[in-house]
PDB file of C-alpha atoms in Angstrom:
ATOM      1  CA  ALA A   1      17.352  32.938 102.074  1.00  0.00           C
ATOM      2  CA  GLN A   2      16.284  34.571  98.881  1.00  0.00           C
ATOM      3  CA  THR A   3      15.253  32.297  96.029  1.00  0.00           C
ATOM      4  CA  VAL A   4      15.181  33.080  92.343  1.00  0.00           C
ATOM      5  CA  THR A   5      13.053  30.950  90.039  1.00  0.00           C
ATOM      6  CA  GLN A   6      13.286  30.646  86.286  1.00  0.00           C
ATOM      7  CA  SER A   7      10.470  28.342  85.290  1.00  0.00           C
ATOM      8  CA  GLN A   8      11.435  27.972  81.623  1.00  0.00           C
ATOM      9  CA  PRO A   9      14.467  25.677  81.234  1.00  0.00           C
ATOM     10  CA  GLU A  10      14.382  26.140  77.439  1.00  0.00           C
ATOM     11  CA  MET A  11      12.902  28.674  75.068  1.00  0.00           C
ATOM     12  CA  SER A  12      13.151  29.222  71.328  1.00  0.00           C
ATOM     13  CA  VAL A  13      12.465  32.204  69.110  1.00  0.00           C
ATOM     14  CA  GLN A  14      12.503  32.866  65.400  1.00  0.00           C
ATOM     15  CA  GLU A  15      15.151  35.281  64.239  1.00  0.00           C
ATOM     16  CA  ALA A  16      13.857  38.903  64.250  1.00  0.00           C
ATOM     17  CA  GLU A  17      10.977  37.985  66.548  1.00  0.00           C
ATOM     18  CA  THR A  18      10.464  38.896  70.215  1.00  0.00           C
ATOM     19  CA  VAL A  19      10.827  36.556  73.175  1.00  0.00           C
ATOM     20  CA  THR A  20      10.213  36.993  76.897  1.00  0.00           C
ATOM     21  CA  LEU A  21      12.078  35.069  79.584  1.00  0.00           C
ATOM     22  CA  SER A  22      10.462  34.768  82.999  1.00  0.00           C
ATOM     23  CA  CYS A  23      11.956  35.229  86.446  1.00  0.00           C
ATOM     24  CA  THR A  24      10.332  35.379  89.856  1.00  0.00           C
ATOM     25  CA  TYR A  25      11.978  35.858  93.223  1.00  0.00           C
ATOM     26  CA  ASP A  26      11.145  35.620  96.860  1.00  0.00           C
ATOM     27  CA  THR A  27      12.136  38.367  99.282  1.00  0.00           C
ATOM     28  CA  SER A  28      10.826  40.270 102.282  1.00  0.00           C
ATOM     29  CA  GLU A  29      12.981  43.309 101.550  1.00  0.00           C
ATOM     30  CA  SER A  30      11.845  46.467  99.795  1.00  0.00           C
ATOM     31  CA  ASP A  31      15.199  47.620  98.446  1.00  0.00           C
ATOM     32  CA  TYR A  32      17.235  45.307  96.258  1.00  0.00           C
ATOM     33  CA  TYR A  33      18.684  44.891  92.776  1.00  0.00           C
ATOM     34  CA  LEU A  34      17.943  42.523  89.943  1.00  0.00           C
ATOM     35  CA  PHE A  35      20.108  41.490  87.017  1.00  0.00           C
ATOM     36  CA  TRP A  36      19.987  39.440  83.854  1.00  0.00           C
ATOM     37  CA  TYR A  37      23.188  37.746  82.727  1.00  0.00           C
ATOM     38  CA  LYS A  38      23.853  36.030  79.425  1.00  0.00           C
ATOM     39  CA  GLN A  39      26.158  33.019  79.096  1.00  0.00           C
ATOM     40  CA  PRO A  40      26.916  32.126  75.456  1.00  0.00           C
ATOM     41  CA  PRO A  41      28.606  28.834  74.478  1.00  0.00           C
ATOM     42  CA  SER A  42      31.963  30.418  75.343  1.00  0.00           C
ATOM     43  CA  ARG A  43      30.736  30.206  79.002  1.00  0.00           C
ATOM     44  CA  GLN A  44      31.626  33.853  79.696  1.00  0.00           C
ATOM     45  CA  MET A  45      29.022  35.560  81.902  1.00  0.00           C
ATOM     46  CA  ILE A  46      27.928  38.876  80.438  1.00  0.00           C
ATOM     47  CA  LEU A  47      25.747  41.438  82.197  1.00  0.00           C
ATOM     48  CA  VAL A  48      22.701  42.206  80.061  1.00  0.00           C
ATOM     49  CA  ILE A  49      20.623  44.554  82.175  1.00  0.00           C
ATOM     50  CA  ARG A  50      20.209  45.820  85.732  1.00  0.00           C
ATOM     51  CA  GLN A  51      17.119  47.028  87.635  1.00  0.00           C
ATOM     52  CA  GLU A  52      16.905  48.902  90.922  1.00  0.00           C
ATOM     53  CA  ALA A  53      13.853  47.914  92.944  1.00  0.00           C
ATOM     54  CA  TYR A  54      13.169  51.435  94.134  1.00  0.00           C
ATOM     55  CA  LYS A  55      12.841  52.657  90.544  1.00  0.00           C
ATOM     56  CA  GLN A  56       9.461  52.080  88.974  1.00  0.00           C
ATOM     57  CA  GLN A  57      10.718  52.649  85.451  1.00  0.00           C
ATOM     58  CA  ASN A  58      11.670  49.478  83.617  1.00  0.00           C
ATOM     59  CA  ALA A  59      15.305  49.274  82.544  1.00  0.00           C
ATOM     60  CA  THR A  60      16.154  49.161  78.848  1.00  0.00           C
ATOM     61  CA  GLU A  61      19.392  48.401  77.005  1.00  0.00           C
ATOM     62  CA  ASN A  62      19.010  48.555  73.229  1.00  0.00           C
ATOM     63  CA  ARG A  63      16.982  45.446  72.232  1.00  0.00           C
ATOM     64  CA  PHE A  64      16.769  44.212  75.814  1.00  0.00           C
ATOM     65  CA  SER A  65      14.140  45.447  78.256  1.00  0.00           C
ATOM     66  CA  VAL A  66      12.602  44.226  81.473  1.00  0.00           C
ATOM     67  CA  ASN A  67       9.093  44.086  82.850  1.00  0.00           C
ATOM     68  CA  PHE A  68       9.580  44.640  86.576  1.00  0.00           C
ATOM     69  CA  GLN A  69       6.490  43.961  88.666  1.00  0.00           C
ATOM     70  CA  LYS A  70       7.548  44.590  92.255  1.00  0.00           C
ATOM     71  CA  ALA A  71       4.309  43.546  93.926  1.00  0.00           C
ATOM     72  CA  ALA A  72       4.258  40.300  91.988  1.00  0.00           C
ATOM     73  CA  LYS A  73       8.030  39.821  92.515  1.00  0.00           C
ATOM     74  CA  SER A  74       8.451  39.267  88.818  1.00  0.00           C
ATOM     75  CA  PHE A  75      11.344  40.359  86.599  1.00  0.00           C
ATOM     76  CA  SER A  76      11.004  39.198  82.999  1.00  0.00           C
ATOM     77  CA  LEU A  77      13.443  39.921  80.171  1.00  0.00           C
ATOM     78  CA  LYS A  78      12.182  40.857  76.730  1.00  0.00           C
ATOM     79  CA  ILE A  79      14.484  40.467  73.741  1.00  0.00           C
ATOM     80  CA  SER A  80      13.269  42.281  70.639  1.00  0.00           C
ATOM     81  CA  ASP A  81      14.405  41.640  67.068  1.00  0.00           C
ATOM     82  CA  SER A  82      16.178  38.448  68.164  1.00  0.00           C
ATOM     83  CA  GLN A  83      19.527  37.752  66.566  1.00  0.00           C
ATOM     84  CA  LEU A  84      21.512  34.534  66.193  1.00  0.00           C
ATOM     85  CA  GLY A  85      24.054  35.921  68.657  1.00  0.00           C
ATOM     86  CA  ASP A  86      21.379  36.071  71.343  1.00  0.00           C
ATOM     87  CA  ALA A  87      21.447  32.286  71.618  1.00  0.00           C
ATOM     88  CA  ALA A  88      22.725  31.571  75.138  1.00  0.00           C
ATOM     89  CA  MET A  89      21.824  30.634  78.677  1.00  0.00           C
ATOM     90  CA  TYR A  90      20.179  33.518  80.496  1.00  0.00           C
ATOM     91  CA  PHE A  91      20.382  33.835  84.265  1.00  0.00           C
ATOM     92  CA  CYS A  92      18.310  36.053  86.501  1.00  0.00           C
ATOM     93  CA  ALA A  93      20.044  37.265  89.682  1.00  0.00           C
ATOM     94  CA  TYR A  94      19.071  39.091  92.877  1.00  0.00           C
ATOM     95  CA  ARG A  95      21.259  41.195  95.150  1.00  0.00           C
ATOM     96  CA  ARG A  96      20.328  42.573  98.548  1.00  0.00           C
ATOM     97  CA  SER A  97      21.034  46.229  99.095  1.00  0.00           C
ATOM     98  CA  ASN A  98      21.760  46.506 102.786  1.00  0.00           C
ATOM     99  CA  THR A  99      23.920  43.814 104.339  1.00  0.00           C
ATOM    100  CA  GLY A 100      26.257  41.380 102.737  1.00  0.00           C
ATOM    101  CA  ASN A 101      27.266  40.991  99.148  1.00  0.00           C
ATOM    102  CA  GLN A 102      25.702  37.708  98.216  1.00  0.00           C
ATOM    103  CA  PHE A 103      24.015  37.294  94.864  1.00  0.00           C
ATOM    104  CA  TYR A 104      21.301  34.707  94.235  1.00  0.00           C
ATOM    105  CA  PHE A 105      20.960  33.150  90.790  1.00  0.00           C
ATOM    106  CA  GLY A 106      18.172  31.291  89.062  1.00  0.00           C
ATOM    107  CA  THR A 107      18.827  28.000  87.292  1.00  0.00           C
ATOM    108  CA  GLY A 108      18.840  29.603  83.870  1.00  0.00           C
ATOM    109  CA  THR A 109      16.880  29.517  80.614  1.00  0.00           C
ATOM    110  CA  SER A 110      18.495  28.178  77.467  1.00  0.00           C
ATOM    111  CA  LEU A 111      17.469  30.319  74.498  1.00  0.00           C
ATOM    112  CA  THR A 112      17.670  28.979  70.951  1.00  0.00           C
ATOM    113  CA  VAL A 113      17.350  31.370  68.014  1.00  0.00           C
ATOM    114  CA  ILE A 114      15.979  29.752  64.871  1.00  0.00           C
ATOM    115  CA  PRO A 115      17.222  31.213  61.575  1.00  0.00           C
TER     116      PRO A 115
ATOM    117  CA  ASP B   1      41.749  47.052  80.599  1.00  0.00           C
ATOM    118  CA  GLY B   2      40.463  45.989  83.992  1.00  0.00           C
ATOM    119  CA  GLY B   3      39.093  42.549  84.447  1.00  0.00           C
ATOM    120  CA  ILE B   4      39.196  39.172  86.134  1.00  0.00           C
ATOM    121  CA  THR B   5      41.732  36.546  85.131  1.00  0.00           C
ATOM    122  CA  GLN B   6      41.181  32.912  85.911  1.00  0.00           C
ATOM    123  CA  SER B   7      43.829  30.289  85.337  1.00  0.00           C
ATOM    124  CA  PRO B   8      44.271  27.709  84.131  1.00  0.00           C
ATOM    125  CA  LYS B   9      41.489  27.396  81.575  1.00  0.00           C
ATOM    126  CA  TYR B  10      41.550  23.593  81.857  1.00  0.00           C
ATOM    127  CA  LEU B  11      42.744  21.572  84.839  1.00  0.00           C
ATOM    128  CA  PHE B  12      42.969  17.882  85.515  1.00  0.00           C
ATOM    129  CA  ARG B  13      43.038  16.326  88.953  1.00  0.00           C
ATOM    130  CA  LYS B  14      44.325  12.938  89.951  1.00  0.00           C
ATOM    131  CA  GLU B  15      42.743  10.849  92.681  1.00  0.00           C
ATOM    132  CA  GLY B  16      43.651  12.169  96.154  1.00  0.00           C
ATOM    133  CA  GLN B  17      45.234  15.331  94.834  1.00  0.00           C
ATOM    134  CA  ASN B  18      44.552  18.915  95.853  1.00  0.00           C
ATOM    135  CA  VAL B  19      44.436  21.468  93.057  1.00  0.00           C
ATOM    136  CA  THR B  20      44.294  25.246  93.186  1.00  0.00           C
ATOM    137  CA  LEU B  21      42.394  27.509  90.807  1.00  0.00           C
ATOM    138  CA  SER B  22      43.674  31.024  90.455  1.00  0.00           C
ATOM    139  CA  CYS B  23      41.551  34.176  90.333  1.00  0.00           C
ATOM    140  CA  GLU B  24      43.035  37.664  90.040  1.00  0.00           C
ATOM    141  CA  GLN B  25      41.207  40.962  89.537  1.00  0.00           C
ATOM    142  CA  ASN B  26      42.478  44.461  88.834  1.00  0.00           C
ATOM    143  CA  LEU B  27      39.107  46.182  89.197  1.00  0.00           C
ATOM    144  CA  ASN B  28      39.805  47.259  92.797  1.00  0.00           C
ATOM    145  CA  HIS B  29      36.706  45.366  93.878  1.00  0.00           C
ATOM    146  CA  ASP B  30      36.247  44.519  97.539  1.00  0.00           C
ATOM    147  CA  ALA B  31      34.120  41.408  97.166  1.00  0.00           C
ATOM    148  CA  MET B  32      35.101  38.211  95.375  1.00  0.00           C
ATOM    149  CA  TYR B  33      33.201  34.982  94.803  1.00  0.00           C
ATOM    150  CA  TRP B  34      33.626  31.411  93.623  1.00  0.00           C
ATOM    151  CA  TYR B  35      30.818  29.539  91.883  1.00  0.00           C
ATOM    152  CA  ARG B  36      30.496  26.018  90.630  1.00  0.00           C
ATOM    153  CA  GLN B  37      28.432  25.353  87.517  1.00  0.00           C
ATOM    154  CA  ASP B  38      27.146  21.909  86.603  1.00  0.00           C
ATOM    155  CA  PRO B  39      25.001  21.194  83.543  1.00  0.00           C
ATOM    156  CA  GLY B  40      21.410  22.256  84.139  1.00  0.00           C
ATOM    157  CA  GLN B  41      22.073  23.503  87.660  1.00  0.00           C
ATOM    158  CA  GLY B  42      22.987  27.140  87.230  1.00  0.00           C
ATOM    159  CA  LEU B  43      25.524  28.753  89.543  1.00  0.00           C
ATOM    160  CA  ARG B  44      26.085  27.512  93.070  1.00  0.00           C
ATOM    161  CA  LEU B  45      28.078  29.605  95.517  1.00  0.00           C
ATOM    162  CA  ILE B  46      31.126  27.944  97.055  1.00  0.00           C
ATOM    163  CA  TYR B  47      32.776  30.782  98.986  1.00  0.00           C
ATOM    164  CA  TYR B  48      32.762  34.553  99.001  1.00  0.00           C
ATOM    165  CA  SER B  49      34.923  37.236 100.544  1.00  0.00           C
ATOM    166  CA  GLN B  50      33.975  40.813 101.314  1.00  0.00           C
ATOM    167  CA  ILE B  51      37.363  42.018 102.545  1.00  0.00           C
ATOM    168  CA  VAL B  52      40.945  40.819 102.830  1.00  0.00           C
ATOM    169  CA  ASN B  53      41.538  38.041 105.365  1.00  0.00           C
ATOM    170  CA  ASP B  54      37.835  37.316 105.667  1.00  0.00           C
ATOM    171  CA  PHE B  55      35.583  34.900 103.779  1.00  0.00           C
ATOM    172  CA  GLN B  56      32.294  33.072 104.232  1.00  0.00           C
ATOM    173  CA  LYS B  57      31.056  29.674 103.161  1.00  0.00           C
ATOM    174  CA  GLY B  58      28.460  29.497 100.465  1.00  0.00           C
ATOM    175  CA  ASP B  59      25.979  26.722  99.788  1.00  0.00           C
ATOM    176  CA  ILE B  60      28.466  24.034  98.750  1.00  0.00           C
ATOM    177  CA  ALA B  61      31.726  24.792 100.623  1.00  0.00           C
ATOM    178  CA  GLU B  62      32.494  21.209 101.684  1.00  0.00           C
ATOM    179  CA  GLY B  63      35.649  19.911 100.017  1.00  0.00           C
ATOM    180  CA  TYR B  64      36.857  23.400  99.075  1.00  0.00           C
ATOM    181  CA  SER B  65      39.059  25.998 100.741  1.00  0.00           C
ATOM    182  CA  VAL B  66      39.974  29.600  99.937  1.00  0.00           C
ATOM    183  CA  SER B  67      42.259  32.373 101.091  1.00  0.00           C
ATOM    184  CA  ARG B  68      42.156  36.148 100.706  1.00  0.00           C
ATOM    185  CA  GLU B  69      45.578  37.483 101.568  1.00  0.00           C
ATOM    186  CA  LYS B  70      45.454  40.233  98.967  1.00  0.00           C
ATOM    187  CA  LYS B  71      42.566  42.280  97.676  1.00  0.00           C
ATOM    188  CA  GLU B  72      43.353  41.273  94.106  1.00  0.00           C
ATOM    189  CA  SER B  73      43.553  37.520  94.633  1.00  0.00           C
ATOM    190  CA  PHE B  74      41.087  34.840  95.748  1.00  0.00           C
ATOM    191  CA  PRO B  75      42.436  31.346  94.993  1.00  0.00           C
ATOM    192  CA  LEU B  76      40.223  28.288  95.368  1.00  0.00           C
ATOM    193  CA  THR B  77      41.651  24.917  96.416  1.00  0.00           C
ATOM    194  CA  VAL B  78      39.707  21.819  95.515  1.00  0.00           C
ATOM    195  CA  THR B  79      40.744  19.269  98.085  1.00  0.00           C
ATOM    196  CA  SER B  80      40.754  15.485  97.902  1.00  0.00           C
ATOM    197  CA  ALA B  81      37.680  15.583 100.153  1.00  0.00           C
ATOM    198  CA  GLN B  82      35.637  16.880  97.206  1.00  0.00           C
ATOM    199  CA  LYS B  83      34.603  13.571  95.666  1.00  0.00           C
ATOM    200  CA  ASN B  84      32.906  14.966  92.586  1.00  0.00           C
ATOM    201  CA  PRO B  85      34.984  17.957  91.488  1.00  0.00           C
ATOM    202  CA  THR B  86      34.310  17.751  87.759  1.00  0.00           C
ATOM    203  CA  ALA B  87      32.607  21.043  86.898  1.00  0.00           C
ATOM    204  CA  PHE B  88      33.050  24.499  85.471  1.00  0.00           C
ATOM    205  CA  TYR B  89      34.277  27.027  88.055  1.00  0.00           C
ATOM    206  CA  LEU B  90      33.587  30.732  87.802  1.00  0.00           C
ATOM    207  CA  CYS B  91      35.219  33.503  89.798  1.00  0.00           C
ATOM    208  CA  ALA B  92      33.492  36.862  90.153  1.00  0.00           C
ATOM    209  CA  SER B  93      34.011  40.191  91.870  1.00  0.00           C
ATOM    210  CA  SER B  94      31.913  43.213  92.711  1.00  0.00           C
ATOM    211  CA  ARG B  95      32.221  46.573  94.355  1.00  0.00           C
ATOM    212  CA  ASP B  96      31.141  46.632  97.951  1.00  0.00           C
ATOM    213  CA  ARG B  97      30.319  50.323  97.991  1.00  0.00           C
ATOM    214  CA  GLY B  98      27.765  51.946  95.784  1.00  0.00           C
ATOM    215  CA  ARG B  99      24.269  50.811  95.158  1.00  0.00           C
ATOM    216  CA  GLY B 100      23.596  47.490  93.519  1.00  0.00           C
ATOM    217  CA  GLN B 101      26.841  46.962  91.708  1.00  0.00           C
ATOM    218  CA  PRO B 102      26.773  43.934  89.412  1.00  0.00           C
ATOM    219  CA  GLN B 103      29.195  41.048  89.499  1.00  0.00           C
ATOM    220  CA  HIS B 104      31.959  40.805  86.927  1.00  0.00           C
ATOM    221  CA  PHE B 105      33.058  37.329  85.940  1.00  0.00           C
ATOM    222  CA  GLY B 106      36.227  35.638  84.769  1.00  0.00           C
ATOM    223  CA  ASP B 107      36.257  33.240  81.832  1.00  0.00           C
ATOM    224  CA  GLY B 108      36.147  30.159  84.033  1.00  0.00           C
ATOM    225  CA  THR B 109      38.189  27.033  84.701  1.00  0.00           C
ATOM    226  CA  ARG B 110      37.034  23.592  83.646  1.00  0.00           C
ATOM    227  CA  LEU B 111      38.171  20.941  86.108  1.00  0.00           C
ATOM    228  CA  SER B 112      38.143  17.273  85.218  1.00  0.00           C
ATOM    229  CA  ILE B 113      39.183  14.043  86.926  1.00  0.00           C
ATOM    230  CA  LEU B 114      41.978  11.976  85.395  1.00  0.00           C
TER     231      LEU B 114
END
């Protein structure tokens, strides 16, 4: 089974600064998809960004970008110009591309934004 | 607007009682999922369904049951066999076709023991 590891249970960042959240995964497949989800205190899961493994270009969504290192099986999330509303749990997730629909989630990183 | 509706938002269970959590989606998604979330443990998969009348056990299916009689609906029953049901439950759905479609989530149901 695929495993997704988030080694930072908690992170903090000063408002307006940049922070990077780490994620590594284990897979023997070459084609797959990776996601970052945000869960604010309201507990709603919100999709932040999506990366296709066959694309070398790193995905970007406004202040959010990823550093996708396929050989290293690493998928980190960079948040630039951090805002108070970025405070949340962040989950990394993996989805296989060929068979089945199962998603695999990491244990999450709790991000605190310091005013 | 399309989305996933979970109800109720809060649910209380008495000893020995079965309770059912509702999940409805109008996104025309094929696949639906149930996750359990405990503090500090992330999301753990209970059951998932790729098509109507078919579903598979996830990592922690014991003490839970599901049905998928309609594409739009995937209710989860927490049975009396689940001895520690207090948790936050999330329902999700995704498209089966198309490459790497993300999951969409409901707002969750918090289940507590009375």
